[in-house]
mmCIF file of C-alpha atoms in Angstrom:
data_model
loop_
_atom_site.group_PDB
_atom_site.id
_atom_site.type_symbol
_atom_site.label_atom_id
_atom_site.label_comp_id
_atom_site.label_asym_id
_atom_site.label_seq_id
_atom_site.Cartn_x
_atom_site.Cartn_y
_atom_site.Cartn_z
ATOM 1 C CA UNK A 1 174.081 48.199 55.030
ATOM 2 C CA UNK A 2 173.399 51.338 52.981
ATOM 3 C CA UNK A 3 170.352 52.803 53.406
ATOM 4 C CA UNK A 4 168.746 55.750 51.735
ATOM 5 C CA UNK A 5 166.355 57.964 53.486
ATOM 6 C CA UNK A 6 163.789 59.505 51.823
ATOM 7 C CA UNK A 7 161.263 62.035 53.107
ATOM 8 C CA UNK A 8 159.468 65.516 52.760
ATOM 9 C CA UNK A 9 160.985 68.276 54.876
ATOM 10 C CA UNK A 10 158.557 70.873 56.302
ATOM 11 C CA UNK A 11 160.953 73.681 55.744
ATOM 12 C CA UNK A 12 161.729 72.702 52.247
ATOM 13 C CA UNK A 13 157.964 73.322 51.111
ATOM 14 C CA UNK A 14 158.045 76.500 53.660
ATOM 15 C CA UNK A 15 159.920 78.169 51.385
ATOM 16 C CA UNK A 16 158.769 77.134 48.380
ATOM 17 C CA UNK A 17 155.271 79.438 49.814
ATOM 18 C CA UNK A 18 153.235 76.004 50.753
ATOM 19 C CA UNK A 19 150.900 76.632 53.492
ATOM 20 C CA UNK A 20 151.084 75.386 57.284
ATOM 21 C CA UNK A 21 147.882 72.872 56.344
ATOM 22 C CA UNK A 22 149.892 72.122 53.427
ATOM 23 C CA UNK A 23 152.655 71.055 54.825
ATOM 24 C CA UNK A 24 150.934 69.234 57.889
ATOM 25 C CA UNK A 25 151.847 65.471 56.930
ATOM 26 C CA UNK A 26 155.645 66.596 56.343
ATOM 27 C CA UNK A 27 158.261 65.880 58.436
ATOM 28 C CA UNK A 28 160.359 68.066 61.254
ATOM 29 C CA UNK A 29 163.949 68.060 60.774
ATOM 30 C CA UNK A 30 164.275 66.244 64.109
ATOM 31 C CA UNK A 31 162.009 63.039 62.707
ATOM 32 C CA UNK A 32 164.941 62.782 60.055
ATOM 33 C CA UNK A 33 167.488 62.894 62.787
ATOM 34 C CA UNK A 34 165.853 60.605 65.111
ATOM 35 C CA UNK A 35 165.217 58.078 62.288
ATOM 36 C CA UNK A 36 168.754 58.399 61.263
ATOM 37 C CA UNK A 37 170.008 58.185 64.576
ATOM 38 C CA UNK A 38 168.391 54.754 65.245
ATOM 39 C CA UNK A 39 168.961 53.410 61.548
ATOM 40 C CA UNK A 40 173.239 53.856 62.516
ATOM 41 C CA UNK A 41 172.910 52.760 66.342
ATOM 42 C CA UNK A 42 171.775 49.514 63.897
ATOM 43 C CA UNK A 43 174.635 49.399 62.000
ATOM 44 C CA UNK A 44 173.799 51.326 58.998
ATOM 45 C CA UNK A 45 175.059 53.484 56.562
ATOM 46 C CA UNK A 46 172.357 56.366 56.010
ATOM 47 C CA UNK A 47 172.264 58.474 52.883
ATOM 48 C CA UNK A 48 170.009 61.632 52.930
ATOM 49 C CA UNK A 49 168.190 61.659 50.321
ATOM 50 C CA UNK A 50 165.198 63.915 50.766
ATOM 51 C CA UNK A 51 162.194 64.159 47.923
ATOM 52 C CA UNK A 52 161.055 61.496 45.737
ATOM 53 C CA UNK A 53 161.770 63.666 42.965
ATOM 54 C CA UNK A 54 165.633 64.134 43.952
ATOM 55 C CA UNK A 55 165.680 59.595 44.631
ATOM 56 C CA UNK A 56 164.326 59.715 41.317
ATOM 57 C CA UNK A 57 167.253 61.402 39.386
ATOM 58 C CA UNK A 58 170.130 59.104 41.747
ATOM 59 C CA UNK A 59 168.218 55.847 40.231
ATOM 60 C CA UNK A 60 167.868 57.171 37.314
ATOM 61 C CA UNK A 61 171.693 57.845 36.704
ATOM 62 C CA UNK A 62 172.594 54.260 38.078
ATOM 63 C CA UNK A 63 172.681 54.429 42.187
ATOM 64 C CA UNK A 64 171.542 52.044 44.281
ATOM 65 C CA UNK A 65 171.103 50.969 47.837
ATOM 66 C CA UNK A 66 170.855 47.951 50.039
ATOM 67 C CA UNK A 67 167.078 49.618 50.909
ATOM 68 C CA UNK A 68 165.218 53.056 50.654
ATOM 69 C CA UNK A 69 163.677 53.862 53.790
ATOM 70 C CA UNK A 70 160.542 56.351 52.633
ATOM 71 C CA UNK A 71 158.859 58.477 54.716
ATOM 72 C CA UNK A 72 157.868 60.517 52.044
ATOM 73 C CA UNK A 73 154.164 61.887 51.864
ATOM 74 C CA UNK A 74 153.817 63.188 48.330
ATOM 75 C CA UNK A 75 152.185 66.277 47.526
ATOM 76 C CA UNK A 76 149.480 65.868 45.350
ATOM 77 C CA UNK A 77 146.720 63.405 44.020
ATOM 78 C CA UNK A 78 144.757 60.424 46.018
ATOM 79 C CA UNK A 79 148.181 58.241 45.242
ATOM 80 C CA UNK A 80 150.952 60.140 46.063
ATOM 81 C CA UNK A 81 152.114 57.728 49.101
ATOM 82 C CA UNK A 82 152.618 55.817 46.426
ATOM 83 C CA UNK A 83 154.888 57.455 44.355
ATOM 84 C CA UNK A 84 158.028 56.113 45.693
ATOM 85 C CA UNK A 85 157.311 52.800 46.194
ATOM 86 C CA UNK A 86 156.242 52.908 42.524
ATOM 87 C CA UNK A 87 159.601 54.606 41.249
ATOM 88 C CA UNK A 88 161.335 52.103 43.571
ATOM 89 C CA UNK A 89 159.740 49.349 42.017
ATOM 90 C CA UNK A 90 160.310 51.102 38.327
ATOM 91 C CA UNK A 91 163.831 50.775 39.502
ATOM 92 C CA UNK A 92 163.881 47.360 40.637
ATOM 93 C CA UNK A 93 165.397 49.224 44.044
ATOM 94 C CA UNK A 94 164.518 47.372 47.412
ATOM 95 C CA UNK A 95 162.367 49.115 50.121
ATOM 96 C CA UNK A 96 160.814 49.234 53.025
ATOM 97 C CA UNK A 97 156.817 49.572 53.927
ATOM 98 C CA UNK A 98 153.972 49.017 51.727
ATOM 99 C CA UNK A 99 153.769 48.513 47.998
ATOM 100 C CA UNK A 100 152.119 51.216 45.620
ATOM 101 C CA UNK A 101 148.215 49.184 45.653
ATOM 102 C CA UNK A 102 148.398 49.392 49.346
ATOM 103 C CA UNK A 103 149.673 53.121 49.604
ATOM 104 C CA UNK A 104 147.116 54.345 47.228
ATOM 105 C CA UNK A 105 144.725 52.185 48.118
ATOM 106 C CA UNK A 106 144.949 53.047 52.130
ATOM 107 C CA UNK A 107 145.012 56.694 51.327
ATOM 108 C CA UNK A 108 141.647 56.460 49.782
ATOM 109 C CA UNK A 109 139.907 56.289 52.596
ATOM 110 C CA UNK A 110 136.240 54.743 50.909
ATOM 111 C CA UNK A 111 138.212 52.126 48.618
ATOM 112 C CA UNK A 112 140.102 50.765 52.239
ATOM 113 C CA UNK A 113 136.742 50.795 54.181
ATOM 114 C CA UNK A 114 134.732 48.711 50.951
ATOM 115 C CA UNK A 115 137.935 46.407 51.212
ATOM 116 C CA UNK A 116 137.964 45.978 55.310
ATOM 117 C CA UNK A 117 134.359 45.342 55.103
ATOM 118 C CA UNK A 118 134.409 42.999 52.511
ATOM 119 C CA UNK A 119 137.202 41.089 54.575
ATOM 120 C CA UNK A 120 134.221 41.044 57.289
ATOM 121 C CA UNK A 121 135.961 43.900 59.818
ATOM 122 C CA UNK A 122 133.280 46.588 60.781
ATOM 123 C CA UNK A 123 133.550 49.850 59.619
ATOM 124 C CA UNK A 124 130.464 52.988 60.015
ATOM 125 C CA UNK A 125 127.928 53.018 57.389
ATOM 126 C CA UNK A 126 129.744 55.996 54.779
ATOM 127 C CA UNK A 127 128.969 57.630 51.184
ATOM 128 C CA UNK A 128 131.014 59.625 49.243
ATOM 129 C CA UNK A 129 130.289 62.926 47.411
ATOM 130 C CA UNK A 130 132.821 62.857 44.672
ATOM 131 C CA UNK A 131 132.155 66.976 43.313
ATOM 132 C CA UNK A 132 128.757 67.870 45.138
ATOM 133 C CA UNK A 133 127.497 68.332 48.456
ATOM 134 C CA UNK A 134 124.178 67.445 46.691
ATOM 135 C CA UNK A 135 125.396 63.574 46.221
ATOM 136 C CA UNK A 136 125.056 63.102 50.266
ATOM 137 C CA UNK A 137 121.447 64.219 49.894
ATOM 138 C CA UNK A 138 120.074 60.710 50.468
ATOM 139 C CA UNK A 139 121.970 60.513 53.872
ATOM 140 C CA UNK A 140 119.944 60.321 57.181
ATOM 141 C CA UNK A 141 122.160 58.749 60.077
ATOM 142 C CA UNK A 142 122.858 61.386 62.143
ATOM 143 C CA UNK A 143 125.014 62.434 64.041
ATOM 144 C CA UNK A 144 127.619 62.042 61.204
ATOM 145 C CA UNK A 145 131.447 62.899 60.804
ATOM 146 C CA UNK A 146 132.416 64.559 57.659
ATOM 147 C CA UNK A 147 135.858 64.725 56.415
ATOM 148 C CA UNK A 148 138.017 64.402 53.268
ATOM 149 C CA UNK A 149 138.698 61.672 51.056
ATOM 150 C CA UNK A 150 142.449 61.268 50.936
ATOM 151 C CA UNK A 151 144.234 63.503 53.457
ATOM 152 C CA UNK A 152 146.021 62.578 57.051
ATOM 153 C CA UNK A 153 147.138 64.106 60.347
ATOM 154 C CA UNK A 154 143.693 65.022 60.600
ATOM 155 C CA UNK A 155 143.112 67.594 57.950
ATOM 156 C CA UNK A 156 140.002 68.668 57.263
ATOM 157 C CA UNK A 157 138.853 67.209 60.559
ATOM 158 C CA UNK A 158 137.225 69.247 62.672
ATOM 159 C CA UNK A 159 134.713 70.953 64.847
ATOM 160 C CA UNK A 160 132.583 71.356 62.150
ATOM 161 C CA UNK A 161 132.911 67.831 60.740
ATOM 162 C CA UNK A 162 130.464 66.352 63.771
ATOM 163 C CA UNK A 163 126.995 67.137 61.763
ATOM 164 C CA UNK A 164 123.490 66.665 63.381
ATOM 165 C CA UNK A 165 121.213 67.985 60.093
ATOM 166 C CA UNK A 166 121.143 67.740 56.492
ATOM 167 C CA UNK A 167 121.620 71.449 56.709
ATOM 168 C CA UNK A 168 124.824 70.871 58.703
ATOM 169 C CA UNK A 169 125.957 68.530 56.488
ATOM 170 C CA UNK A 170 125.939 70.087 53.365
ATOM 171 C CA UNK A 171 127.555 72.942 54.672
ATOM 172 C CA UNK A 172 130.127 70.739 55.974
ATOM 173 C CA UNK A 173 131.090 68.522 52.842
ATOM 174 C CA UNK A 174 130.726 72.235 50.428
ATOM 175 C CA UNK A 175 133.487 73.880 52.194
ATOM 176 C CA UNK A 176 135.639 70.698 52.021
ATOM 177 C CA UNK A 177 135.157 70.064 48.651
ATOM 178 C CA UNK A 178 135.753 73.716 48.018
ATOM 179 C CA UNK A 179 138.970 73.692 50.466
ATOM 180 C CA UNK A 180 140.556 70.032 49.448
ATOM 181 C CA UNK A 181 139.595 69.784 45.730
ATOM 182 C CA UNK A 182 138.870 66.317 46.066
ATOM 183 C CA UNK A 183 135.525 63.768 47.230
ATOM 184 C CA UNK A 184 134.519 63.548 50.594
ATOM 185 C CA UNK A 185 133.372 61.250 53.180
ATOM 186 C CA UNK A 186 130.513 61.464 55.239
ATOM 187 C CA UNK A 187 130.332 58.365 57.786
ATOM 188 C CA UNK A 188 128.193 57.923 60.794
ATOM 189 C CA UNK A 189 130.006 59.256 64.001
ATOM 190 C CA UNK A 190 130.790 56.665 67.092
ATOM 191 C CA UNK A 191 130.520 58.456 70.378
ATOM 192 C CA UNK A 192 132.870 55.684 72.247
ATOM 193 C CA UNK A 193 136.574 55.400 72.600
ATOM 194 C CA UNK A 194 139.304 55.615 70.377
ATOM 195 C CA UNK A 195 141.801 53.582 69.201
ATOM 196 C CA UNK A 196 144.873 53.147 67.003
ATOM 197 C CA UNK A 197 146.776 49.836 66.835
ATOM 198 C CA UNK A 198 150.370 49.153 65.958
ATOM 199 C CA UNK A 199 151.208 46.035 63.679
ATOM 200 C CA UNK A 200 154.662 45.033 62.529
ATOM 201 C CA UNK A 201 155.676 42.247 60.488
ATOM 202 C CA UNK A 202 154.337 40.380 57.270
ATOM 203 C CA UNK A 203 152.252 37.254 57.001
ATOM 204 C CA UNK A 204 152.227 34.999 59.769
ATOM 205 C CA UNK A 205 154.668 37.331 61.383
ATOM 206 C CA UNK A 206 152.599 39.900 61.688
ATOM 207 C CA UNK A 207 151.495 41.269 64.755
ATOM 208 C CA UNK A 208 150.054 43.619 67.436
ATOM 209 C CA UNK A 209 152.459 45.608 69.061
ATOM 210 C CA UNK A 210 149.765 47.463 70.914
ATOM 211 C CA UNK A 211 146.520 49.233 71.507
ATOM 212 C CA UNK A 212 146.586 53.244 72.546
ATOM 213 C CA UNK A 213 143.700 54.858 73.708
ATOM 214 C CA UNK A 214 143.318 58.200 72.164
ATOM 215 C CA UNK A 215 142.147 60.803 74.759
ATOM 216 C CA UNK A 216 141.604 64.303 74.560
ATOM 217 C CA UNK A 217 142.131 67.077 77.426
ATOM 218 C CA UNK A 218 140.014 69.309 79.000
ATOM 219 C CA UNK A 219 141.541 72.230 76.399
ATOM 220 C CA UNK A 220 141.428 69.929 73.211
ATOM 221 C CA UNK A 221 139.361 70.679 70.816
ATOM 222 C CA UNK A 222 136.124 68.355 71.796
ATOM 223 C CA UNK A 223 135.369 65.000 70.123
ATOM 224 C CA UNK A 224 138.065 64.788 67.322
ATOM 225 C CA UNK A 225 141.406 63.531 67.376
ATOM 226 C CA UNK A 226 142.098 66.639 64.895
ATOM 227 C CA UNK A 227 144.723 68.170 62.742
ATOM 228 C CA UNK A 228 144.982 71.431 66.030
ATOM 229 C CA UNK A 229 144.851 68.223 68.695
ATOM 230 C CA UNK A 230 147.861 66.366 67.060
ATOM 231 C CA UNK A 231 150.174 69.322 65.966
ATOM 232 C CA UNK A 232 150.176 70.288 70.032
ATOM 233 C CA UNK A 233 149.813 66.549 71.269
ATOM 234 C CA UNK A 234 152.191 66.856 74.038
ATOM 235 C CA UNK A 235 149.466 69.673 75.047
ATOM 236 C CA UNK A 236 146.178 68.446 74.286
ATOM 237 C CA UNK A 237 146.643 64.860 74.334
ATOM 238 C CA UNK A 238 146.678 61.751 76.654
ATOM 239 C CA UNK A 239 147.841 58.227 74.727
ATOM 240 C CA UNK A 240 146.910 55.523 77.055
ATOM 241 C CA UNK A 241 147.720 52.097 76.758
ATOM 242 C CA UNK A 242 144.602 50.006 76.428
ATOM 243 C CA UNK A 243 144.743 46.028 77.053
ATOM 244 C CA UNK A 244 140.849 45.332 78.340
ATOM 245 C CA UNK A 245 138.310 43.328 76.031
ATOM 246 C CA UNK A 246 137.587 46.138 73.904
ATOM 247 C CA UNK A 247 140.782 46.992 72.828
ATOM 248 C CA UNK A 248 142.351 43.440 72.535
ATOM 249 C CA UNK A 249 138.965 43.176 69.778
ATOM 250 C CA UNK A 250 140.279 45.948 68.044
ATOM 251 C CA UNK A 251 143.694 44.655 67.852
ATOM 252 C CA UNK A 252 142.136 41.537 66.374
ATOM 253 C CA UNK A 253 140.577 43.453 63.739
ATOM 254 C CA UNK A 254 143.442 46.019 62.984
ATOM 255 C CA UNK A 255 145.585 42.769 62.300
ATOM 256 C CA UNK A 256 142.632 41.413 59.842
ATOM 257 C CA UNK A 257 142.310 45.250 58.442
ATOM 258 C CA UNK A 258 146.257 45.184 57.885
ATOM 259 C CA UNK A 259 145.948 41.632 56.063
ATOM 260 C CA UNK A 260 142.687 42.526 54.401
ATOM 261 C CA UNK A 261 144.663 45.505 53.252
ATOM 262 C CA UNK A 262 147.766 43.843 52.458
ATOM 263 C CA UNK A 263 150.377 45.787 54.225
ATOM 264 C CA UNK A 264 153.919 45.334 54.823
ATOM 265 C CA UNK A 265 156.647 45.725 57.607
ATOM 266 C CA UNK A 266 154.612 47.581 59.470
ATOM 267 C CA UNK A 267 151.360 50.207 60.023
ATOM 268 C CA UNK A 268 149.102 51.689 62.189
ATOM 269 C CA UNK A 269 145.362 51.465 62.109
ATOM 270 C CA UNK A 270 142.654 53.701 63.602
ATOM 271 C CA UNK A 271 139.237 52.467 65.310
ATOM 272 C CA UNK A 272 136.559 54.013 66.787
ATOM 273 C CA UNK A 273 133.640 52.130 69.177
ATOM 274 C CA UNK A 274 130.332 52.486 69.252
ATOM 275 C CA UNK A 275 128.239 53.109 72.225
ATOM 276 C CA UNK A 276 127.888 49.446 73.055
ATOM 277 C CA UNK A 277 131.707 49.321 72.847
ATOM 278 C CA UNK A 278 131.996 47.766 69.391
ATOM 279 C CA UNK A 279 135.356 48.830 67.657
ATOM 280 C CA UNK A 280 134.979 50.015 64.071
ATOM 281 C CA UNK A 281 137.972 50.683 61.182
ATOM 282 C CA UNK A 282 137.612 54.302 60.476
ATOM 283 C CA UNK A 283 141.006 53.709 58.488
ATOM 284 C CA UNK A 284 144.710 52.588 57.938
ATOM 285 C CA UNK A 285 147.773 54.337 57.753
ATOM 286 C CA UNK A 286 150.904 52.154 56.067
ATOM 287 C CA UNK A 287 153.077 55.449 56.333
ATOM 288 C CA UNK A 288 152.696 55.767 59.784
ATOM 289 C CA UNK A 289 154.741 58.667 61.651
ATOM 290 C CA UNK A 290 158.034 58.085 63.367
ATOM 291 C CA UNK A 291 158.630 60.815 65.224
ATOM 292 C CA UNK A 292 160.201 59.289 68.976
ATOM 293 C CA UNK A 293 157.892 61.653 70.828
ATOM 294 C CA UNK A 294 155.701 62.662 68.768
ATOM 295 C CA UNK A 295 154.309 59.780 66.607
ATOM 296 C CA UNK A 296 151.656 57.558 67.608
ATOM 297 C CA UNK A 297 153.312 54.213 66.610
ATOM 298 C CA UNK A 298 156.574 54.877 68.463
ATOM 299 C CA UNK A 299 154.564 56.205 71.543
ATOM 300 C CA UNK A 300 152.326 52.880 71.711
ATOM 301 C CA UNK A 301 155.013 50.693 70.982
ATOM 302 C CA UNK A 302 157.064 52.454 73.682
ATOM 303 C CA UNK A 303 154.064 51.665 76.196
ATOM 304 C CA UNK A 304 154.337 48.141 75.346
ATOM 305 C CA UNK A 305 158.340 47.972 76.169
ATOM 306 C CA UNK A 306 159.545 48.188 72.683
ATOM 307 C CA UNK A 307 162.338 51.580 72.180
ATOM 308 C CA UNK A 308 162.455 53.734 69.429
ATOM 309 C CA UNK A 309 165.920 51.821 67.990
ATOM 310 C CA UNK A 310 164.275 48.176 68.449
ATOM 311 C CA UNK A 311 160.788 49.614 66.576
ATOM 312 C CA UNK A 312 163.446 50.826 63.467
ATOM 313 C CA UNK A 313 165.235 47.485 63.760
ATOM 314 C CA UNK A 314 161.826 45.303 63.493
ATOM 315 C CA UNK A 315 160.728 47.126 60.421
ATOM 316 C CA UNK A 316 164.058 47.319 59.050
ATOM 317 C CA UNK A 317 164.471 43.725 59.791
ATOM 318 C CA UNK A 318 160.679 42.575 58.257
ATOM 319 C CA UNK A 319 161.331 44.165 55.540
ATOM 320 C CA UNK A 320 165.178 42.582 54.944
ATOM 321 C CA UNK A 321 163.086 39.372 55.365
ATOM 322 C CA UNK A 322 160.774 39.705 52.460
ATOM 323 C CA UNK A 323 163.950 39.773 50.228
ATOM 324 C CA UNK A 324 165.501 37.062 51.680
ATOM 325 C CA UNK A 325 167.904 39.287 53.886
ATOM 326 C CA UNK A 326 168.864 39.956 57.028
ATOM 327 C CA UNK A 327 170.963 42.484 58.940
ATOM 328 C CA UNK A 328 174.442 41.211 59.807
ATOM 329 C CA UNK A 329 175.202 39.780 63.226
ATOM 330 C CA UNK A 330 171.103 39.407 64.093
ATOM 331 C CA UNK A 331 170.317 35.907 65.061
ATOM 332 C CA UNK A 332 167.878 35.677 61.604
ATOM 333 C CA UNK A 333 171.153 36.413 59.617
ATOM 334 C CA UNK A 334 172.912 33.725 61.247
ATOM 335 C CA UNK A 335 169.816 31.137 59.896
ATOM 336 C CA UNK A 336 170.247 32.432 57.192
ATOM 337 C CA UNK A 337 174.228 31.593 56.575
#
């Protein structure tokens, strides 16, 4: 099976002058290995591609692949998760993970929360100052967290973003607006325990492949799982598997958030409780990390007895599925036949 593998390289936008908070969502070179590694201990053929821009010049002078596996970010604009599942699909190339709506749409943080709540999942009370601190004027639920629109691994989250005042927030959502050239969130902070869920599959095959509870160190920064508390994880941070009431609810919800959300193969979602213990969406991630170590998907689905090569092979194999494939020699591909 030939698989391409596409991705944004940290070092590649290093030295192209891109900042470290720039380049935050990017990938190590070791996440490529890994991810190849596991991809050929499953039989496959792996082709490094690297950017979306380079995938789109191969498809554009005629190659093709069995899938494209994209871990690619994007650089720029509220849809750029999207970008390659969009050129795959302009292409009519098969791929893995979630379709362009989806990427954009989970990206956006305020369009996935109006669509999880709609789909009757909680999710905190939020507005949204599109290009002035002024439009959160009318906001009065305090304490609030603060944080931009459309970025992950934490950017833009930080000390700062727990505000107890007006004062505090405008502050707050001026210098991201200022920083991130793009809207910002304000939502009202949950002081209780954090979550993130792992779901692989599509449809009625979709699933929970566990619940990790975030928790933060005595040296973490306090309060936020930030972008500083997830760049030194190994340091600064504890992931616990969780399996009590409160995080079997919000595995229960994650799976309606993923549905709600319509996500494929596979995805992680975030919660946070409330101080009676209520899990809330705070939001979805459809590109989630893969990092062996590092990521939180592989970590939590390592807790619940599920290796780094067997977490590939599920997505690999969901996504086979939706096509009407299946990887040679697995026991689907012999239904199949």
């Amino acid at each position: 099976m030939h698989i391409a593998l596409v991705y944004d390289l940290r070092d590649d936008y290093r030295a192209l002058g891109f900042s470290e908070e720039e380049i935050a969502e990017f990938d190590n070179i070791d996440t490529i290995d890994q991810l190849e590694g596991a991809l050929r201990a499953l039989h496959c053929e792996v082709v490094r591609v690297g950017r979306g821009q380079v995938l789109a010049a191969w498809l554009a002078a005629g190659e093709r692949f069995d899938l494209v596996f994209s871990i690619a970010e994007g650089l720029k604009g509220r849809s750029r998760e999207a970008q390659v599942p969009a050129l795959c699909e302009l292409f009519d190339q098969p791929y893995l993970l979630s379709d362009p709506l989806t990427s954009a749409v989970a990206l956006d943080k305020a369009v996935a929360k109006r669509l999880v709540r709609d789909a009757g999942v909680p999710t905190p009370a939020f507005l949204v100052a599109n290009a002035d601190a002024s439009e959160l004027a009318g906001w009065s639920e305090f304490p609030a967290f603060v944080k931009p629109i459309a970025e992950g691994t934490g950017k833009g989250c930080e000390s700062a973003s727990v505000v107890n005042t007006s004062q505090e927030l405008a502050a707050a959502a001026a210098k991201l607006l200022t920083r991130y050239h793009q809207p910002v969130l304000v939502e009202t902070y949950l002081p209780g325990r954090e979550f993130t869920v792992g779901i692989v599959g599509n449809g009625e095959d979709a699933a929970v492949l566990g619940v990790c509870e975030i928790l933060l160190k005595e040296d973490a920064e306090a309060n936020i799982y930030s972008l500083h508390n997830k760049e030194l994880c190994e340091e600064l941070v504890i992931y616990q598997r969780a399996d009590d009431d409160e995080a079997r609810l919000a595995g229960e919800r994650a799976l309606a958030a993923y549905h709600a959300l319509e996500c494929r193969d596979a995805a992680r979602i975030d919660f946070r409780s409330n101080a009676s213990g209520e899990p809330y969406f705070l939001e979805a991630n459809p590109l989630a990390g893969l990092h062996p170590h590092h990521s939180d998907l592989p970590i939590l689905a390592a807790q619940n007895g599920v290796p780094y090569v067997e977490l590939i092979g599920m997505i690999l194999d969901a996504g086979l599925a939706r096509y009407g494939f299946a990887r040679p020699g697995t026991e689907r591909a012999r239904r199949l036949a």
